Amino acid sequence: MVPHLITALTGPINELEQRILESMPAIERWFRLEWMEHTPPFYSSVDLRNAGFKLAPVDTNLFPGGFNNLTEEMLPLAVQASMAAIEKICPEAKNLLLIPERHTRNSFYLTNVQRLVQIFQAAGLNVRLGTLDETIKEPTTLELPDGSTLTVEPLVRTKRRLGLKDFDPCTILLNNDLSAGLPEVLEGLHEQYLLPPLHAGWAVRRKSNHFQAYEEVAKKFAKLLGMDPWLINPMFAKCGQVNFQEGAGLECLQSNVDALLAKIRRKYKEYGIQEKPFVIVKADAGTYGMGIMTVRDAKDLTALNRKTRNKMSVIKDGQEVSEVIIQEGVPTYERINDAVAEPVVYMIDRYVVGGFYRVHAERGIDENLNSPGASFVPLAFAESAQLPKPHAKPGASPPNRFYMYGVIGRLAMLAASYELEATDPNAETYD
């Protein structure tokens, strides 16, 4: 299924698509050279917003939990990418320990875990599931909607290694974003590969660091294509000491919202965009669409009601919000059956392996779609996005549009690798 784009607004994006397709050899070479210098995250997913006048990533997840939303046709790509990733990290790998989220009763999430097991088994690994849930003391069977089952087992930690009873893995793959903090059981594993590394978890990671890195990547890429980086880069600011419950730090928030809205207005004027700008205020750490609000005027922040304050105060695993990122709002003009939609691109290693549309019938073009009521429509990969048609009319060919999404997704993934290098506590520093 291909989304419907409101055509009056598609001009600049069609030009961007055209430019990306014409520059395909240069783009692929540029990525190749970047990957010689930087290590891609093991896997990632990127939420994109297509405003017609701008296409930008708005979130990059390093513990993607929606592999079940990819179609069967996408699986061979995912298996090949996994093989390439494992070969690079631990060529002799035989056993893979997969550690999922603690909330193991969510059937949608478990179907994602099942899909990951399927991918890594097909890549030639013995895969077993270990849980950080300390209440699980013995192998526990979990039922899935299709009648199949998964077994999670308690972790067994020795001085230098982590495994399960009678299972010693070379590699440990986290599908748990560590919002609740860094578990002691995962620390000090010097003999095994832990992927992604601990500092990729939300206990340490900050969105503002990611978008700082993305700005750098977008500038390099825009220079390659001779274009304005703003067309692919959401501007942002951050506030470090905010307490929504007590109303503390709201002056920092207001002044930053005001300044960012003014910047966006200037850009809209430059491009003749008639929209009313907005910003998204969200927790600087964390995911699951929690702790997010749309702000159209800084004055709105003086009169936040109790419900909004409560919503903004706490994110996943009951973590309190004290740091926020203020991000340029990118409206989405994609529609599926009249419902607002946004593309999500999935990657393993440096390869795009598929994606889907997040669709929400009850949300507006300027709102967060990652919320209860969202549904998922797989991207139409009947024609592979790896094989765009450079001579097709812009906007007319699904593989061309998906190739463009894949390019922007890979830019965000490259930014994540810059970010992880910059925040690596074990990195050698030279004076």
mmCIF file with all atom_site columns, N, CA and C in Angstrom, residues 12-66:
data_model
loop_
_atom_site.group_PDB
_atom_site.id
_atom_site.type_symbol
_atom_site.label_atom_id
_atom_site.label_alt_id
_atom_site.label_comp_id
_atom_site.label_asym_id
_atom_site.label_entity_id
_atom_site.label_seq_id
_atom_site.pdbx_PDB_ins_code
_atom_site.Cartn_x
_atom_site.Cartn_y
_atom_site.Cartn_z
_atom_site.occupancy
_atom_site.B_iso_or_equiv
_atom_site.pdbx_formal_charge
_atom_site.auth_seq_id
_atom_site.auth_comp_id
_atom_site.auth_asym_id
_atom_site.auth_atom_id
_atom_site.pdbx_PDB_model_num
ATOM 1   N N  . PRO A 1 12 ? 8.924  20.575 -2.922 1.00 0.00 ? 12 PRO A N  1
ATOM 2   C CA . PRO A 1 12 ? 10.314 20.406 -2.506 1.00 0.00 ? 12 PRO A CA 1
ATOM 3   C C  . PRO A 1 12 ? 10.718 18.964 -2.277 1.00 0.00 ? 12 PRO A C  1
ATOM 4   N N  . ILE A 1 13 ? 9.778  18.134 -1.771 1.00 0.00 ? 13 ILE A N  1
ATOM 5   C CA . ILE A 1 13 ? 10.131 16.732 -1.529 1.00 0.00 ? 13 ILE A CA 1
ATOM 6   C C  . ILE A 1 13 ? 10.338 16.003 -2.860 1.00 0.00 ? 13 ILE A C  1
ATOM 7   N N  . ASN A 1 14 ? 9.538  16.340 -3.847 1.00 0.00 ? 14 ASN A N  1
ATOM 8   C CA . ASN A 1 14 ? 9.762  15.743 -5.164 1.00 0.00 ? 14 ASN A CA 1
ATOM 9   C C  . ASN A 1 14 ? 11.127 16.142 -5.718 1.00 0.00 ? 14 ASN A C  1
ATOM 10  N N  . GLU A 1 15 ? 11.491 17.411 -5.485 1.00 0.00 ? 15 GLU A N  1
ATOM 11  C CA . GLU A 1 15 ? 12.828 17.854 -5.935 1.00 0.00 ? 15 GLU A CA 1
ATOM 12  C C  . GLU A 1 15 ? 13.921 17.114 -5.176 1.00 0.00 ? 15 GLU A C  1
ATOM 13  N N  . LEU A 1 16 ? 13.702 16.924 -3.863 1.00 0.00 ? 16 LEU A N  1
ATOM 14  C CA . LEU A 1 16 ? 14.687 16.214 -3.047 1.00 0.00 ? 16 LEU A CA 1
ATOM 15  C C  . LEU A 1 16 ? 14.809 14.759 -3.514 1.00 0.00 ? 16 LEU A C  1
ATOM 16  N N  . GLU A 1 17 ? 13.661 14.129 -3.782 1.00 0.00 ? 17 GLU A N  1
ATOM 17  C CA . GLU A 1 17 ? 13.665 12.745 -4.274 1.00 0.00 ? 17 GLU A CA 1
ATOM 18  C C  . GLU A 1 17 ? 14.449 12.656 -5.582 1.00 0.00 ? 17 GLU A C  1
ATOM 19  N N  . GLN A 1 18 ? 14.170 13.601 -6.483 1.00 0.00 ? 18 GLN A N  1
ATOM 20  C CA . GLN A 1 18 ? 14.864 13.645 -7.773 1.00 0.00 ? 18 GLN A CA 1
ATOM 21  C C  . GLN A 1 18 ? 16.376 13.764 -7.561 1.00 0.00 ? 18 GLN A C  1
ATOM 22  N N  . ARG A 1 19 ? 16.756 14.700 -6.675 1.00 0.00 ? 19 ARG A N  1
ATOM 23  C CA . ARG A 1 19 ? 18.186 14.936 -6.437 1.00 0.00 ? 19 ARG A CA 1
ATOM 24  C C  . ARG A 1 19 ? 18.852 13.705 -5.823 1.00 0.00 ? 19 ARG A C  1
ATOM 25  N N  . ILE A 1 20 ? 18.149 13.046 -4.895 1.00 0.00 ? 20 ILE A N  1
ATOM 26  C CA . ILE A 1 20 ? 18.704 11.846 -4.255 1.00 0.00 ? 20 ILE A CA 1
ATOM 27  C C  . ILE A 1 20 ? 18.871 10.726 -5.288 1.00 0.00 ? 20 ILE A C  1
ATOM 28  N N  . LEU A 1 21 ? 17.872 10.545 -6.155 1.00 0.00 ? 21 LEU A N  1
ATOM 29  C CA . LEU A 1 21 ? 17.964 9.492  -7.171 1.00 0.00 ? 21 LEU A CA 1
ATOM 30  C C  . LEU A 1 21 ? 19.089 9.767  -8.161 1.00 0.00 ? 21 LEU A C  1
ATOM 31  N N  . GLU A 1 22 ? 19.203 11.029 -8.580 1.00 0.00 ? 22 GLU A N  1
ATOM 32  C CA . GLU A 1 22 ? 20.265 11.376 -9.540 1.00 0.00 ? 22 GLU A CA 1
ATOM 33  C C  . GLU A 1 22 ? 21.650 11.207 -8.919 1.00 0.00 ? 22 GLU A C  1
ATOM 34  N N  . SER A 1 23 ? 21.727 11.379 -7.590 1.00 0.00 ? 23 SER A N  1
ATOM 35  C CA . SER A 1 23 ? 23.028 11.314 -6.907 1.00 0.00 ? 23 SER A CA 1
ATOM 36  C C  . SER A 1 23 ? 23.302 9.942  -6.303 1.00 0.00 ? 23 SER A C  1
ATOM 37  N N  . MET A 1 24 ? 22.502 8.943  -6.685 1.00 0.00 ? 24 MET A N  1
ATOM 38  C CA . MET A 1 24 ? 22.583 7.635  -6.038 1.00 0.00 ? 24 MET A CA 1
ATOM 39  C C  . MET A 1 24 ? 24.012 7.053  -5.972 1.00 0.00 ? 24 MET A C  1
ATOM 40  N N  . PRO A 1 25 ? 24.780 7.026  -7.072 1.00 0.00 ? 25 PRO A N  1
ATOM 41  C CA . PRO A 1 25 ? 26.142 6.475  -6.966 1.00 0.00 ? 25 PRO A CA 1
ATOM 42  C C  . PRO A 1 25 ? 27.003 7.248  -5.960 1.00 0.00 ? 25 PRO A C  1
ATOM 43  N N  . ALA A 1 26 ? 26.884 8.585  -5.981 1.00 0.00 ? 26 ALA A N  1
ATOM 44  C CA . ALA A 1 26 ? 27.671 9.411  -5.053 1.00 0.00 ? 26 ALA A CA 1
ATOM 45  C C  . ALA A 1 26 ? 27.236 9.161  -3.609 1.00 0.00 ? 26 ALA A C  1
ATOM 46  N N  . ILE A 1 27 ? 25.923 9.008  -3.398 1.00 0.00 ? 27 ILE A N  1
ATOM 47  C CA . ILE A 1 27 ? 25.393 8.774  -2.046 1.00 0.00 ? 27 ILE A CA 1
ATOM 48  C C  . ILE A 1 27 ? 25.890 7.434  -1.503 1.00 0.00 ? 27 ILE A C  1
ATOM 49  N N  . GLU A 1 28 ? 25.783 6.385  -2.332 1.00 0.00 ? 28 GLU A N  1
ATOM 50  C CA . GLU A 1 28 ? 26.194 5.052  -1.868 1.00 0.00 ? 28 GLU A CA 1
ATOM 51  C C  . GLU A 1 28 ? 27.699 5.013  -1.580 1.00 0.00 ? 28 GLU A C  1
ATOM 52  N N  . ARG A 1 29 ? 28.484 5.705  -2.405 1.00 0.00 ? 29 ARG A N  1
ATOM 53  C CA . ARG A 1 29 ? 29.935 5.765  -2.162 1.00 0.00 ? 29 ARG A CA 1
ATOM 54  C C  . ARG A 1 29 ? 30.209 6.508  -0.856 1.00 0.00 ? 29 ARG A C  1
ATOM 55  N N  . TRP A 1 30 ? 29.480 7.620  -0.639 1.00 0.00 ? 30 TRP A N  1
ATOM 56  C CA . TRP A 1 30 ? 29.659 8.417  0.573  1.00 0.00 ? 30 TRP A CA 1
ATOM 57  C C  . TRP A 1 30 ? 29.368 7.579  1.815  1.00 0.00 ? 30 TRP A C  1
ATOM 58  N N  . PHE A 1 31 ? 28.257 6.825  1.788  1.00 0.00 ? 31 PHE A N  1
ATOM 59  C CA . PHE A 1 31 ? 27.933 5.941  2.921  1.00 0.00 ? 31 PHE A CA 1
ATOM 60  C C  . PHE A 1 31 ? 29.039 4.897  3.118  1.00 0.00 ? 31 PHE A C  1
ATOM 61  N N  . ARG A 1 32 ? 29.502 4.326  2.000  1.00 0.00 ? 32 ARG A N  1
ATOM 62  C CA . ARG A 1 32 ? 30.542 3.293  2.077  1.00 0.00 ? 32 ARG A CA 1
ATOM 63  C C  . ARG A 1 32 ? 31.779 3.833  2.804  1.00 0.00 ? 32 ARG A C  1
ATOM 64  N N  . LEU A 1 33 ? 32.190 5.040  2.444  1.00 0.00 ? 33 LEU A N  1
ATOM 65  C CA . LEU A 1 33 ? 33.368 5.654  3.065  1.00 0.00 ? 33 LEU A CA 1
ATOM 66  C C  . LEU A 1 33 ? 33.114 5.958  4.545  1.00 0.00 ? 33 LEU A C  1
ATOM 67  N N  . GLU A 1 34 ? 31.901 6.419  4.864  1.00 0.00 ? 34 GLU A N  1
ATOM 68  C CA . GLU A 1 34 ? 31.569 6.699  6.271  1.00 0.00 ? 34 GLU A CA 1
ATOM 69  C C  . GLU A 1 34 ? 31.638 5.415  7.101  1.00 0.00 ? 34 GLU A C  1
ATOM 70  N N  . TRP A 1 35 ? 31.143 4.302  6.526  1.00 0.00 ? 35 TRP A N  1
ATOM 71  C CA . TRP A 1 35 ? 31.143 3.041  7.283  1.00 0.00 ? 35 TRP A CA 1
ATOM 72  C C  . TRP A 1 35 ? 32.545 2.454  7.411  1.00 0.00 ? 35 TRP A C  1
ATOM 73  N N  . MET A 1 36 ? 33.482 2.943  6.634  1.00 0.00 ? 36 MET A N  1
ATOM 74  C CA . MET A 1 36 ? 34.869 2.512  6.830  1.00 0.00 ? 36 MET A CA 1
ATOM 75  C C  . MET A 1 36 ? 35.445 3.163  8.102  1.00 0.00 ? 36 MET A C  1
ATOM 76  N N  . GLU A 1 37 ? 34.875 4.310  8.457  1.00 0.00 ? 37 GLU A N  1
ATOM 77  C CA . GLU A 1 37 ? 35.368 5.059  9.622  1.00 0.00 ? 37 GLU A CA 1
ATOM 78  C C  . GLU A 1 37 ? 34.532 4.824  10.887 1.00 0.00 ? 37 GLU A C  1
ATOM 79  N N  . HIS A 1 38 ? 33.280 4.431  10.711 1.00 0.00 ? 38 HIS A N  1
ATOM 80  C CA . HIS A 1 38 ? 32.355 4.347  11.855 1.00 0.00 ? 38 HIS A CA 1
ATOM 81  C C  . HIS A 1 38 ? 31.637 3.003  11.877 1.00 0.00 ? 38 HIS A C  1
ATOM 82  N N  . THR A 1 39 ? 31.260 2.563  13.086 1.00 0.00 ? 39 THR A N  1
ATOM 83  C CA . THR A 1 39 ? 30.563 1.281  13.230 1.00 0.00 ? 39 THR A CA 1
ATOM 84  C C  . THR A 1 39 ? 29.069 1.527  13.376 1.00 0.00 ? 39 THR A C  1
ATOM 85  N N  . PRO A 1 40 ? 28.259 0.929  12.511 1.00 0.00 ? 40 PRO A N  1
ATOM 86  C CA . PRO A 1 40 ? 26.808 1.146  12.655 1.00 0.00 ? 40 PRO A CA 1
ATOM 87  C C  . PRO A 1 40 ? 26.285 0.482  13.923 1.00 0.00 ? 40 PRO A C  1
ATOM 88  N N  . PRO A 1 41 ? 25.198 1.009  14.494 1.00 0.00 ? 41 PRO A N  1
ATOM 89  C CA . PRO A 1 41 ? 24.566 0.302  15.613 1.00 0.00 ? 41 PRO A CA 1
ATOM 90  C C  . PRO A 1 41 ? 24.124 -1.073 15.130 1.00 0.00 ? 41 PRO A C  1
ATOM 91  N N  . PHE A 1 42 ? 24.025 -2.054 16.036 1.00 0.00 ? 42 PHE A N  1
ATOM 92  C CA . PHE A 1 42 ? 23.681 -3.407 15.609 1.00 0.00 ? 42 PHE A CA 1
ATOM 93  C C  . PHE A 1 42 ? 22.342 -3.428 14.882 1.00 0.00 ? 42 PHE A C  1
ATOM 94  N N  . TYR A 1 43 ? 21.345 -2.742 15.458 1.00 0.00 ? 43 TYR A N  1
ATOM 95  C CA . TYR A 1 43 ? 20.067 -2.569 14.750 1.00 0.00 ? 43 TYR A CA 1
ATOM 96  C C  . TYR A 1 43 ? 19.452 -1.256 15.197 1.00 0.00 ? 43 TYR A C  1
ATOM 97  N N  . SER A 1 44 ? 18.526 -0.749 14.400 1.00 0.00 ? 44 SER A N  1
ATOM 98  C CA . SER A 1 44 ? 17.909 0.540  14.729 1.00 0.00 ? 44 SER A CA 1
ATOM 99  C C  . SER A 1 44 ? 16.620 0.708  13.938 1.00 0.00 ? 44 SER A C  1
ATOM 100 N N  . SER A 1 45 ? 15.770 1.609  14.442 1.00 0.00 ? 45 SER A N  1
ATOM 101 C CA . SER A 1 45 ? 14.602 2.008  13.657 1.00 0.00 ? 45 SER A CA 1
ATOM 102 C C  . SER A 1 45 ? 14.472 3.520  13.760 1.00 0.00 ? 45 SER A C  1
ATOM 103 N N  . VAL A 1 46 ? 13.983 4.129  12.692 1.00 0.00 ? 46 VAL A N  1
ATOM 104 C CA . VAL A 1 46 ? 13.909 5.594  12.634 1.00 0.00 ? 46 VAL A CA 1
ATOM 105 C C  . VAL A 1 46 ? 12.502 6.015  12.227 1.00 0.00 ? 46 VAL A C  1
ATOM 106 N N  . ASP A 1 47 ? 11.900 6.894  13.032 1.00 0.00 ? 47 ASP A N  1
ATOM 107 C CA . ASP A 1 47 ? 10.593 7.480  12.691 1.00 0.00 ? 47 ASP A CA 1
ATOM 108 C C  . ASP A 1 47 ? 10.841 8.708  11.824 1.00 0.00 ? 47 ASP A C  1
ATOM 109 N N  . LEU A 1 48 ? 10.200 8.746  10.655 1.00 0.00 ? 48 LEU A N  1
ATOM 110 C CA . LEU A 1 48 ? 10.359 9.882  9.740  1.00 0.00 ? 48 LEU A CA 1
ATOM 111 C C  . LEU A 1 48 ? 9.061  10.665 9.651  1.00 0.00 ? 48 LEU A C  1
ATOM 112 N N  . ARG A 1 49 ? 9.161  11.934 9.277  1.00 0.00 ? 49 ARG A N  1
ATOM 113 C CA . ARG A 1 49 ? 7.970  12.732 8.983  1.00 0.00 ? 49 ARG A CA 1
ATOM 114 C C  . ARG A 1 49 ? 8.183  13.410 7.641  1.00 0.00 ? 49 ARG A C  1
ATOM 115 N N  . ASN A 1 50 ? 7.217  13.258 6.779  1.00 0.00 ? 50 ASN A N  1
ATOM 116 C CA . ASN A 1 50 ? 7.264  13.859 5.443  1.00 0.00 ? 50 ASN A CA 1
ATOM 117 C C  . ASN A 1 50 ? 6.244  14.994 5.388  1.00 0.00 ? 50 ASN A C  1
ATOM 118 N N  . ALA A 1 51 ? 6.754  16.237 5.381  1.00 0.00 ? 51 ALA A N  1
ATOM 119 C CA . ALA A 1 51 ? 5.861  17.409 5.380  1.00 0.00 ? 51 ALA A CA 1
ATOM 120 C C  . ALA A 1 51 ? 5.613  17.918 3.967  1.00 0.00 ? 51 ALA A C  1
ATOM 121 N N  . GLY A 1 52 ? 6.176  17.251 2.967  1.00 0.00 ? 52 GLY A N  1
ATOM 122 C CA . GLY A 1 52 ? 6.037  17.772 1.605  1.00 0.00 ? 52 GLY A CA 1
ATOM 123 C C  . GLY A 1 52 ? 7.100  18.801 1.305  1.00 0.00 ? 52 GLY A C  1
ATOM 124 N N  . PHE A 1 53 ? 7.360  19.710 2.272  1.00 0.00 ? 53 PHE A N  1
ATOM 125 C CA . PHE A 1 53 ? 8.432  20.694 2.083  1.00 0.00 ? 53 PHE A CA 1
ATOM 126 C C  . PHE A 1 53 ? 9.694  20.285 2.839  1.00 0.00 ? 53 PHE A C  1
ATOM 127 N N  . LYS A 1 54 ? 9.597  19.202 3.606  1.00 0.00 ? 54 LYS A N  1
ATOM 128 C CA . LYS A 1 54 ? 10.718 18.780 4.446  1.00 0.00 ? 54 LYS A CA 1
ATOM 129 C C  . LYS A 1 54 ? 10.531 17.314 4.807  1.00 0.00 ? 54 LYS A C  1
ATOM 130 N N  . LEU A 1 55 ? 11.631 16.549 4.843  1.00 0.00 ? 55 LEU A N  1
ATOM 131 C CA . LEU A 1 55 ? 11.583 15.139 5.246  1.00 0.00 ? 55 LEU A CA 1
ATOM 132 C C  . LEU A 1 55 ? 12.660 14.949 6.298  1.00 0.00 ? 55 LEU A C  1
ATOM 133 N N  . ALA A 1 56 ? 12.271 14.579 7.529  1.00 0.00 ? 56 ALA A N  1
ATOM 134 C CA . ALA A 1 56 ? 13.275 14.507 8.593  1.00 0.00 ? 56 ALA A CA 1
ATOM 135 C C  . ALA A 1 56 ? 12.983 13.380 9.568  1.00 0.00 ? 56 ALA A C  1
ATOM 136 N N  . PRO A 1 57 ? 14.051 12.846 10.181 1.00 0.00 ? 57 PRO A N  1
ATOM 137 C CA . PRO A 1 57 ? 13.852 11.868 11.252 1.00 0.00 ? 57 PRO A CA 1
ATOM 138 C C  . PRO A 1 57 ? 13.425 12.612 12.510 1.00 0.00 ? 57 PRO A C  1
ATOM 139 N N  . VAL A 1 58 ? 12.515 12.046 13.290 1.00 0.00 ? 58 VAL A N  1
ATOM 140 C CA . VAL A 1 58 ? 12.124 12.702 14.537 1.00 0.00 ? 58 VAL A CA 1
ATOM 141 C C  . VAL A 1 58 ? 12.461 11.836 15.745 1.00 0.00 ? 58 VAL A C  1
ATOM 142 N N  . ASP A 1 59 ? 12.832 10.578 15.512 1.00 0.00 ? 59 ASP A N  1
ATOM 143 C CA . ASP A 1 59 ? 13.243 9.705  16.608 1.00 0.00 ? 59 ASP A CA 1
ATOM 144 C C  . ASP A 1 59 ? 14.063 8.548  16.063 1.00 0.00 ? 59 ASP A C  1
ATOM 145 N N  . THR A 1 60 ? 15.103 8.156  16.792 1.00 0.00 ? 60 THR A N  1
ATOM 146 C CA . THR A 1 60 ? 15.925 7.012  16.401 1.00 0.00 ? 60 THR A CA 1
ATOM 147 C C  . THR A 1 60 ? 16.002 6.058  17.585 1.00 0.00 ? 60 THR A C  1
ATOM 148 N N  . ASN A 1 61 ? 15.549 4.839  17.369 1.00 0.00 ? 61 ASN A N  1
ATOM 149 C CA . ASN A 1 61 ? 15.473 3.846  18.441 1.00 0.00 ? 61 ASN A CA 1
ATOM 150 C C  . ASN A 1 61 ? 16.581 2.813  18.238 1.00 0.00 ? 61 ASN A C  1
ATOM 151 N N  . LEU A 1 62 ? 17.374 2.574  19.264 1.00 0.00 ? 62 LEU A N  1
ATOM 152 C CA . LEU A 1 62 ? 18.477 1.609  19.138 1.00 0.00 ? 62 LEU A CA 1
ATOM 153 C C  . LEU A 1 62 ? 18.122 0.233  19.709 1.00 0.00 ? 62 LEU A C  1
ATOM 154 N N  . PHE A 1 63 ? 16.863 0.094  20.163 1.00 0.00 ? 63 PHE A N  1
ATOM 155 C CA . PHE A 1 63 ? 16.357 -1.208 20.640 1.00 0.00 ? 63 PHE A CA 1
ATOM 156 C C  . PHE A 1 63 ? 14.996 -1.430 19.982 1.00 0.00 ? 63 PHE A C  1
ATOM 157 N N  . PRO A 1 64 ? 14.945 -1.528 18.649 1.00 0.00 ? 64 PRO A N  1
ATOM 158 C CA . PRO A 1 64 ? 13.650 -1.546 17.963 1.00 0.00 ? 64 PRO A CA 1
ATOM 159 C C  . PRO A 1 64 ? 12.789 -2.733 18.376 1.00 0.00 ? 64 PRO A C  1
ATOM 160 N N  . GLY A 1 65 ? 11.499 -2.450 18.587 1.00 0.00 ? 65 GLY A N  1
ATOM 161 C CA . GLY A 1 65 ? 10.597 -3.493 19.082 1.00 0.00 ? 65 GLY A CA 1
ATOM 162 C C  . GLY A 1 65 ? 9.425  -3.771 18.167 1.00 0.00 ? 65 GLY A C  1
ATOM 163 N N  . GLY A 1 66 ? 9.579  -3.537 16.860 1.00 0.00 ? 66 GLY A N  1
ATOM 164 C CA . GLY A 1 66 ? 8.448  -3.759 15.952 1.00 0.00 ? 66 GLY A CA 1
ATOM 165 C C  . GLY A 1 66 ? 8.787  -4.637 14.762 1.00 0.00 ? 66 GLY A C  1
#
